[in-house]
Short mmCIF file of C-alpha atoms in Angstrom, two decimals:
data_model
loop_
_atom_site.label_atom_id
_atom_site.label_comp_id
_atom_site.label_asym_id
_atom_site.label_seq_id
_atom_site.Cartn_x
_atom_site.Cartn_y
_atom_site.Cartn_z
CA VAL A 1 -12.32 19.40 11.27
CA THR A 2 -11.27 20.96 7.97
CA GLY A 3 -7.68 22.00 7.36
CA PRO A 4 -6.25 24.62 5.02
CA GLY A 5 -5.88 22.22 2.09
CA ALA A 6 -3.15 22.09 -0.53
CA PRO A 7 -1.80 24.99 -2.60
CA GLY A 8 -4.00 25.73 -5.62
CA ASP A 9 -1.52 24.49 -8.22
CA LEU A 10 -1.15 21.11 -6.52
CA ALA A 11 -4.91 20.76 -6.08
CA ALA A 12 -5.45 21.59 -9.77
CA ARG A 13 -2.83 19.07 -10.87
CA VAL A 14 -4.38 16.35 -8.73
CA ARG A 15 -7.90 17.18 -9.86
CA GLY A 16 -6.79 16.88 -13.49
CA LEU A 17 -5.53 13.34 -12.94
CA ILE A 18 -8.58 11.92 -11.15
CA VAL A 19 -10.80 9.87 -13.45
CA ASP A 20 -14.55 9.77 -12.73
CA VAL A 21 -15.99 6.28 -13.25
CA PRO A 22 -19.81 6.16 -13.16
CA ASP A 23 -21.58 3.12 -11.70
CA PHE A 24 -18.53 1.61 -10.00
CA PRO A 25 -18.46 -0.50 -7.94
CA ARG A 26 -22.28 -0.43 -8.04
CA PRO A 27 -24.91 1.28 -10.20
CA GLY A 28 -25.49 4.85 -9.07
CA VAL A 29 -22.07 5.31 -7.47
CA LEU A 30 -19.58 7.76 -9.01
CA PHE A 31 -16.12 6.34 -8.30
CA ARG A 32 -13.14 8.73 -8.17
CA ASP A 33 -10.16 6.80 -9.54
CA ILE A 34 -6.95 8.24 -8.12
CA MET A 35 -4.64 5.55 -9.56
CA PRO A 36 -3.53 7.88 -12.41
CA LEU A 37 -2.26 10.28 -9.75
CA PHE A 38 -0.11 7.62 -8.13
CA ALA A 39 1.16 6.54 -11.57
CA ASP A 40 2.42 10.05 -12.33
CA ALA A 41 5.85 10.39 -10.72
CA ALA A 42 5.78 14.17 -10.31
CA SER A 43 2.30 14.15 -8.81
CA LEU A 44 3.07 11.31 -6.40
CA ALA A 45 6.13 13.21 -5.20
CA ALA A 46 4.23 16.51 -4.95
CA VAL A 47 1.40 15.01 -2.88
CA VAL A 48 3.77 13.16 -0.55
CA ASP A 49 5.98 16.23 -0.08
CA HIS A 50 2.95 18.44 0.55
CA VAL A 51 1.67 16.18 3.34
CA VAL A 52 5.09 15.87 4.95
CA ASP A 53 5.54 19.66 4.87
CA SER A 54 2.05 20.41 6.18
CA GLN A 55 2.44 17.96 9.09
CA ARG A 56 5.98 18.93 10.02
CA ALA A 57 5.04 21.59 12.58
CA THR A 58 2.64 19.24 14.37
CA GLY A 59 5.02 16.31 14.19
CA PHE A 60 4.37 12.57 14.31
CA ASP A 61 6.23 9.40 15.29
CA VAL A 62 4.66 6.99 12.81
CA VAL A 63 2.27 6.91 9.84
CA ALA A 64 -0.82 4.67 9.83
CA GLY A 65 -2.25 3.67 6.43
CA ILE A 66 -5.72 2.23 5.89
CA GLU A 67 -5.97 -0.83 3.60
CA ALA A 68 -5.49 -0.89 0.65
CA ARG A 69 -5.19 2.34 -1.34
CA GLY A 70 -4.22 4.20 1.84
CA PHE A 71 -1.02 2.12 1.87
CA LEU A 72 0.03 3.71 -1.45
CA LEU A 73 0.12 7.14 0.17
CA ALA A 74 1.03 6.29 3.78
CA ALA A 75 4.20 4.35 2.98
CA PRO A 76 5.97 7.01 0.88
CA ILE A 77 4.95 9.69 3.40
CA ALA A 78 6.58 7.58 6.12
CA TYR A 79 9.71 7.09 4.02
CA ALA A 80 9.96 10.78 3.12
CA ALA A 81 9.47 11.84 6.74
CA GLY A 82 11.96 9.33 8.14
CA ARG A 83 9.24 7.41 9.97
CA GLY A 84 7.83 3.87 9.90
CA VAL A 85 4.42 2.86 8.59
CA ILE A 86 1.78 0.66 10.27
CA ALA A 87 -1.31 -0.92 8.73
CA ILE A 88 -4.98 -0.70 9.63
CA ARG A 89 -6.63 -3.62 7.86
CA LYS A 90 -9.92 -5.39 7.38
CA ALA A 91 -10.75 -8.21 9.79
CA GLY A 92 -8.70 -11.39 9.65
CA ARG A 93 -5.72 -10.12 7.69
CA LEU A 94 -3.36 -9.13 10.52
CA PRO A 95 -1.79 -11.95 12.59
CA GLY A 96 -1.38 -11.97 16.35
CA PRO A 97 -3.38 -10.04 18.94
CA THR A 98 -5.31 -7.13 17.44
CA TRP A 99 -7.62 -4.33 18.48
CA SER A 100 -10.76 -4.27 16.37
CA THR A 101 -13.66 -1.90 15.86
CA PRO A 102 -16.78 -1.94 13.70
CA TYR A 103 -17.62 0.72 11.12
CA ASP A 104 -20.69 1.34 9.03
CA LEU A 105 -20.73 0.25 5.40
CA GLU A 106 -23.43 1.22 2.92
CA TYR A 107 -25.03 -2.15 3.66
CA GLY A 108 -24.07 -3.69 6.98
CA VAL A 109 -21.00 -3.35 9.12
CA GLY A 110 -17.29 -3.88 8.50
CA VAL A 111 -14.48 -4.40 10.99
CA LEU A 112 -11.05 -2.75 11.04
CA GLU A 113 -8.09 -4.13 12.98
CA LEU A 114 -4.76 -2.91 14.35
CA GLN A 115 -2.05 -5.13 15.83
CA HIS A 116 -1.33 -4.66 19.53
CA ALA A 117 2.36 -4.64 18.64
CA ALA A 118 1.98 -1.81 16.13
CA LEU A 119 1.79 1.10 18.58
CA ARG A 120 3.11 2.01 22.01
CA ALA A 121 1.12 4.17 24.42
CA GLY A 122 1.79 7.85 23.80
CA GLU A 123 2.95 7.52 20.20
CA ARG A 124 1.89 10.31 17.87
CA VAL A 125 0.26 9.03 14.67
CA LEU A 126 -0.36 10.62 11.28
CA LEU A 127 -3.39 8.79 9.82
CA VAL A 128 -3.57 8.46 6.02
CA ASP A 129 -6.19 7.25 3.56
CA ASP A 130 -7.01 7.87 -0.09
CA VAL A 131 -10.55 9.28 0.04
CA LEU A 132 -12.64 10.87 2.80
CA ALA A 133 -16.38 10.43 2.24
CA THR A 134 -18.63 9.89 5.27
CA GLY A 135 -15.67 9.57 7.62
CA GLY A 136 -16.81 6.16 8.83
CA THR A 137 -13.59 4.38 8.02
CA LEU A 138 -11.31 7.14 9.27
CA GLY A 139 -13.39 7.52 12.42
CA ALA A 140 -12.99 3.81 13.12
CA ALA A 141 -9.25 4.11 12.56
CA VAL A 142 -9.08 6.99 15.05
CA ARG A 143 -10.87 4.83 17.62
CA LEU A 144 -8.38 2.00 17.08
CA ILE A 145 -5.39 4.29 17.54
CA GLU A 146 -6.86 5.96 20.61
CA GLY A 147 -7.81 2.54 21.99
CA ALA A 148 -4.11 1.72 21.84
CA GLU A 149 -3.50 4.85 23.98
CA ALA A 150 -1.76 6.58 21.10
CA THR A 151 -2.69 10.00 19.68
CA VAL A 152 -3.81 10.97 16.18
CA THR A 153 -1.96 14.21 15.44
CA GLY A 154 -3.28 14.63 11.91
CA ILE A 155 -5.27 13.05 9.09
CA ALA A 156 -4.25 13.30 5.44
CA VAL A 157 -6.26 12.22 2.39
CA VAL A 158 -5.89 12.77 -1.33
CA VAL A 159 -9.55 13.47 -2.01
CA GLU A 160 -12.33 14.79 0.20
CA LEU A 161 -15.88 14.44 -1.15
CA SER A 162 -17.73 17.57 -0.09
CA VAL A 163 -21.18 16.01 -0.52
CA PHE A 164 -20.54 14.29 2.79
CA ALA A 165 -19.77 15.96 6.11
CA GLY A 166 -16.77 13.75 6.81
CA PRO A 167 -14.39 16.31 8.33
CA LYS A 168 -17.07 17.58 10.72
CA LEU A 169 -17.38 14.08 12.18
CA LEU A 170 -13.66 13.62 12.79
CA PRO A 171 -11.91 14.94 15.92
CA VAL A 172 -8.67 15.85 14.11
CA VAL A 173 -7.82 18.40 11.42
CA VAL A 174 -8.03 16.80 7.96
CA ASP A 175 -5.50 17.79 5.31
CA SER A 176 -7.30 17.09 2.01
CA VAL A 177 -5.17 17.61 -1.09
CA VAL A 178 -8.28 18.20 -3.19
CA VAL A 179 -11.97 18.68 -2.36
CA LEU A 180 -14.46 17.44 -4.97
CA VAL B 1 15.94 -16.50 -11.35
CA THR B 2 17.80 -15.73 -8.14
CA GLY B 3 19.62 -12.44 -7.69
CA PRO B 4 22.55 -11.54 -5.45
CA GLY B 5 20.38 -10.57 -2.47
CA ALA B 6 20.91 -7.81 0.03
CA PRO B 7 24.09 -7.05 1.98
CA GLY B 8 24.44 -9.26 5.04
CA ASP B 9 23.86 -6.52 7.59
CA LEU B 10 20.57 -5.47 5.99
CA ALA B 11 19.41 -9.08 5.68
CA ALA B 12 20.24 -9.69 9.36
CA ARG B 13 18.39 -6.57 10.43
CA VAL B 14 15.31 -7.54 8.43
CA ARG B 15 15.42 -11.14 9.65
CA GLY B 16 15.47 -9.89 13.23
CA LEU B 17 12.26 -7.92 12.74
CA ILE B 18 10.17 -10.64 11.09
CA VAL B 19 7.76 -12.30 13.51
CA ASP B 20 6.84 -15.94 12.93
CA VAL B 21 3.14 -16.60 13.59
CA PRO B 22 2.20 -20.30 13.63
CA ASP B 23 -1.19 -21.42 12.32
CA PHE B 24 -2.05 -18.15 10.56
CA PRO B 25 -4.19 -17.68 8.55
CA ARG B 26 -4.92 -21.42 8.78
CA PRO B 27 -3.75 -24.31 10.99
CA GLY B 28 -0.43 -25.67 9.77
CA VAL B 29 0.70 -22.47 8.04
CA LEU B 30 3.69 -20.54 9.44
CA PHE B 31 3.02 -16.88 8.64
CA ARG B 32 5.97 -14.49 8.36
CA ASP B 33 4.78 -11.13 9.68
CA ILE B 34 6.82 -8.34 8.12
CA MET B 35 4.73 -5.47 9.53
CA PRO B 36 7.34 -4.80 12.30
CA LEU B 37 9.88 -4.17 9.54
CA PHE B 38 7.69 -1.51 7.91
CA ALA B 39 7.03 0.04 11.32
CA ASP B 40 10.74 0.54 11.96
CA ALA B 41 11.75 3.77 10.23
CA ALA B 42 15.42 2.88 9.72
CA SER B 43 14.60 -0.57 8.33
CA LEU B 44 11.91 0.74 5.98
CA ALA B 45 14.38 3.28 4.63
CA ALA B 46 17.18 0.71 4.35
CA VAL B 47 15.04 -1.78 2.43
CA VAL B 48 13.68 0.87 0.07
CA ASP B 49 17.12 2.35 -0.56
CA HIS B 50 18.61 -1.11 -1.15
CA VAL B 51 16.04 -1.95 -3.82
CA VAL B 52 16.41 1.42 -5.54
CA ASP B 53 20.21 1.04 -5.58
CA SER B 54 20.15 -2.55 -6.79
CA GLN B 55 17.76 -1.74 -9.64
CA ARG B 56 19.45 1.49 -10.72
CA ALA B 57 21.73 -0.06 -13.33
CA THR B 58 18.87 -1.95 -14.97
CA GLY B 59 16.52 1.01 -14.80
CA PHE B 60 12.72 1.17 -14.79
CA ASP B 61 10.00 3.64 -15.75
CA VAL B 62 7.39 2.70 -13.16
CA VAL B 63 6.90 0.46 -10.10
CA ALA B 64 4.05 -2.08 -9.92
CA GLY B 65 2.89 -3.17 -6.47
CA ILE B 66 0.75 -6.22 -5.75
CA GLU B 67 -2.21 -5.73 -3.37
CA ALA B 68 -2.09 -5.18 -0.46
CA ARG B 69 1.21 -5.54 1.43
CA GLY B 70 3.13 -5.08 -1.82
CA PHE B 71 1.79 -1.50 -1.90
CA LEU B 72 3.68 -0.74 1.34
CA LEU B 73 7.00 -1.43 -0.37
CA ALA B 74 6.23 -0.46 -3.98
CA ALA B 75 5.04 3.08 -3.24
CA PRO B 76 8.09 4.29 -1.27
CA ILE B 77 10.41 2.65 -3.83
CA ALA B 78 8.61 4.62 -6.54
CA TYR B 79 8.87 7.84 -4.53
CA ALA B 80 12.56 7.31 -3.74
CA ALA B 81 13.36 6.52 -7.37
CA GLY B 82 11.38 9.44 -8.78
CA ARG B 83 8.89 7.15 -10.48
CA GLY B 84 5.13 6.54 -10.27
CA VAL B 85 3.44 3.46 -8.81
CA ILE B 86 0.69 1.32 -10.34
CA ALA B 87 -1.48 -1.32 -8.66
CA ILE B 88 -2.07 -4.97 -9.45
CA ARG B 89 -5.21 -5.92 -7.54
CA LYS B 90 -7.62 -8.72 -6.91
CA ALA B 91 -10.64 -8.99 -9.21
CA GLY B 92 -13.31 -6.30 -9.06
CA ARG B 93 -11.36 -3.61 -7.23
CA LEU B 94 -9.99 -1.59 -10.16
CA PRO B 95 -12.48 0.48 -12.20
CA GLY B 96 -12.53 0.78 -15.96
CA PRO B 97 -11.16 -1.66 -18.55
CA THR B 98 -8.68 -4.13 -17.05
CA TRP B 99 -6.49 -7.02 -18.09
CA SER B 100 -7.04 -10.04 -15.89
CA THR B 101 -5.31 -13.35 -15.32
CA PRO B 102 -5.95 -16.34 -13.05
CA TYR B 103 -3.45 -17.66 -10.53
CA ASP B 104 -3.44 -20.74 -8.35
CA LEU B 105 -4.37 -20.46 -4.70
CA GLU B 106 -3.93 -23.22 -2.15
CA TYR B 107 -7.60 -24.07 -2.72
CA GLY B 108 -9.02 -22.89 -6.02
CA VAL B 109 -8.09 -20.04 -8.31
CA GLY B 110 -7.78 -16.27 -7.80
CA VAL B 111 -7.77 -13.49 -10.38
CA LEU B 112 -5.43 -10.50 -10.58
CA GLU B 113 -6.20 -7.37 -12.59
CA LEU B 114 -4.34 -4.41 -14.10
CA GLN B 115 -5.98 -1.33 -15.62
CA HIS B 116 -5.48 -0.82 -19.35
CA ALA B 117 -4.65 2.80 -18.60
CA ALA B 118 -1.88 1.88 -16.14
CA LEU B 119 0.84 1.00 -18.65
CA ARG B 120 1.88 1.99 -22.14
CA ALA B 121 3.50 -0.47 -24.55
CA GLY B 122 7.25 -0.60 -24.06
CA GLU B 123 7.29 0.69 -20.48
CA ARG B 124 9.87 -0.88 -18.18
CA VAL B 125 8.38 -2.08 -14.91
CA LEU B 126 9.91 -2.96 -11.54
CA LEU B 127 7.53 -5.47 -9.95
CA VAL B 128 7.30 -5.47 -6.13
CA ASP B 129 5.63 -7.70 -3.55
CA ASP B 130 6.17 -8.54 0.10
CA VAL B 131 6.80 -12.30 0.06
CA LEU B 132 7.81 -14.76 -2.66
CA ALA B 133 6.60 -18.29 -1.96
CA THR B 134 5.49 -20.46 -4.90
CA GLY B 135 5.73 -17.57 -7.33
CA GLY B 136 2.12 -18.00 -8.41
CA THR B 137 1.09 -14.43 -7.67
CA LEU B 138 4.24 -12.83 -9.07
CA GLY B 139 4.06 -15.04 -12.15
CA ALA B 140 0.50 -13.87 -12.78
CA ALA B 141 1.62 -10.27 -12.35
CA VAL B 142 4.38 -10.78 -14.91
CA ARG B 143 1.80 -12.14 -17.37
CA LEU B 144 -0.42 -9.09 -16.82
CA ILE B 145 2.45 -6.68 -17.45
CA GLU B 146 3.67 -8.54 -20.52
CA GLY B 147 0.08 -8.77 -21.77
CA ALA B 148 0.08 -4.98 -21.74
CA GLU B 149 3.18 -5.13 -23.97
CA ALA B 150 5.34 -3.72 -21.19
CA THR B 151 8.53 -5.32 -19.83
CA VAL B 152 9.34 -6.52 -16.33
CA THR B 153 12.92 -5.39 -15.75
CA GLY B 154 13.18 -6.68 -12.19
CA ILE B 155 11.31 -8.20 -9.26
CA ALA B 156 11.89 -7.16 -5.66
CA VAL B 157 10.52 -8.81 -2.52
CA VAL B 158 11.25 -8.46 1.17
CA VAL B 159 11.17 -12.17 1.98
CA GLU B 160 11.79 -15.23 -0.18
CA LEU B 161 10.72 -18.57 1.29
CA SER B 162 13.36 -21.08 0.21
CA VAL B 163 11.13 -24.11 0.80
CA PHE B 164 9.47 -23.21 -2.48
CA ALA B 165 11.15 -22.90 -5.86
CA GLY B 166 9.59 -19.50 -6.60
CA PRO B 167 12.55 -17.78 -8.27
CA LYS B 168 13.14 -20.74 -10.59
CA LEU B 169 9.62 -20.34 -11.96
CA LEU B 170 9.95 -16.62 -12.68
CA PRO B 171 11.50 -15.28 -15.89
CA VAL B 172 13.14 -12.26 -14.24
CA VAL B 173 15.91 -11.92 -11.64
CA VAL B 174 14.42 -11.68 -8.12
CA ASP B 175 16.02 -9.34 -5.60
CA SER B 176 15.05 -10.85 -2.23
CA VAL B 177 16.13 -8.80 0.79
CA VAL B 178 16.09 -11.90 2.98
CA VAL B 179 15.75 -15.64 2.26
CA LEU B 180 14.09 -17.74 4.97
#
């Protein structure tokens, strides 16, 4: 599901900071490097504040970030909104009992995990990642959260890649700061 | 170098949220799980605000977080301080030209990387990670930052493990919220 997106000036600012890196991490892949956006204080603040504002009416109890770049956006959103942040990580990195779910990679299958202790039934979760492409990772994260009997109230990403149909495959409105 | 640490009430609050997980990720290792601290909104805010306050007098231009849990603390500190955040990551995950440096793991050697574009010469950097044990990872991060001709003005961690001599091996004062 596609949301209204960010105001044009914020989207233009973000777009201007993203660096295109051809053939990374593999030949034929065009990587969108958003690290310069995080390094720019005013842009980091503007993106975080935009997401907090856009999600305020819906409301959420906690922010879930997807490892690793998703952490860089999820944690300041949680701080700015007066909420905590929980981590959705690759297999084997979270201690204790976890929920886990597979997701499709370009070659093969990955596994994402969420600690049992991270969510209580009925909690309302804002899900955050850096880039939305096919929606495979975010879809797996939604399954983990719903498997814990919590609810995904919104999804926020910095960049949505329009060549894929990611938002159409997700059951929650996606707030993409910029669409490339 | 050891710093003054956090106020006693904050340290006690943080200590109460850390979950000890025996035999993770390997038999014989006692893992300190700090995810419950990040999940608690008031504690996340208190830790972030403490670090920002304690580093204010020294000052810094940018915050560097070490992958992956370090991102969860570095990014909200950057946001709260009105600064940007940069990433120090494991080999192969950052695109474009990078500095790299080896660091000792329990078995073998790892490599940390920093993008050339992330820092300018003379920038003042607050370095942030989740846990300080032997200081191997943080020491490597200091070398990367100094190799870029920038300066580490401070180091902040949530947990310092006193069984190791980590702070003694680092050239910068370490602000540890709690010492275990």
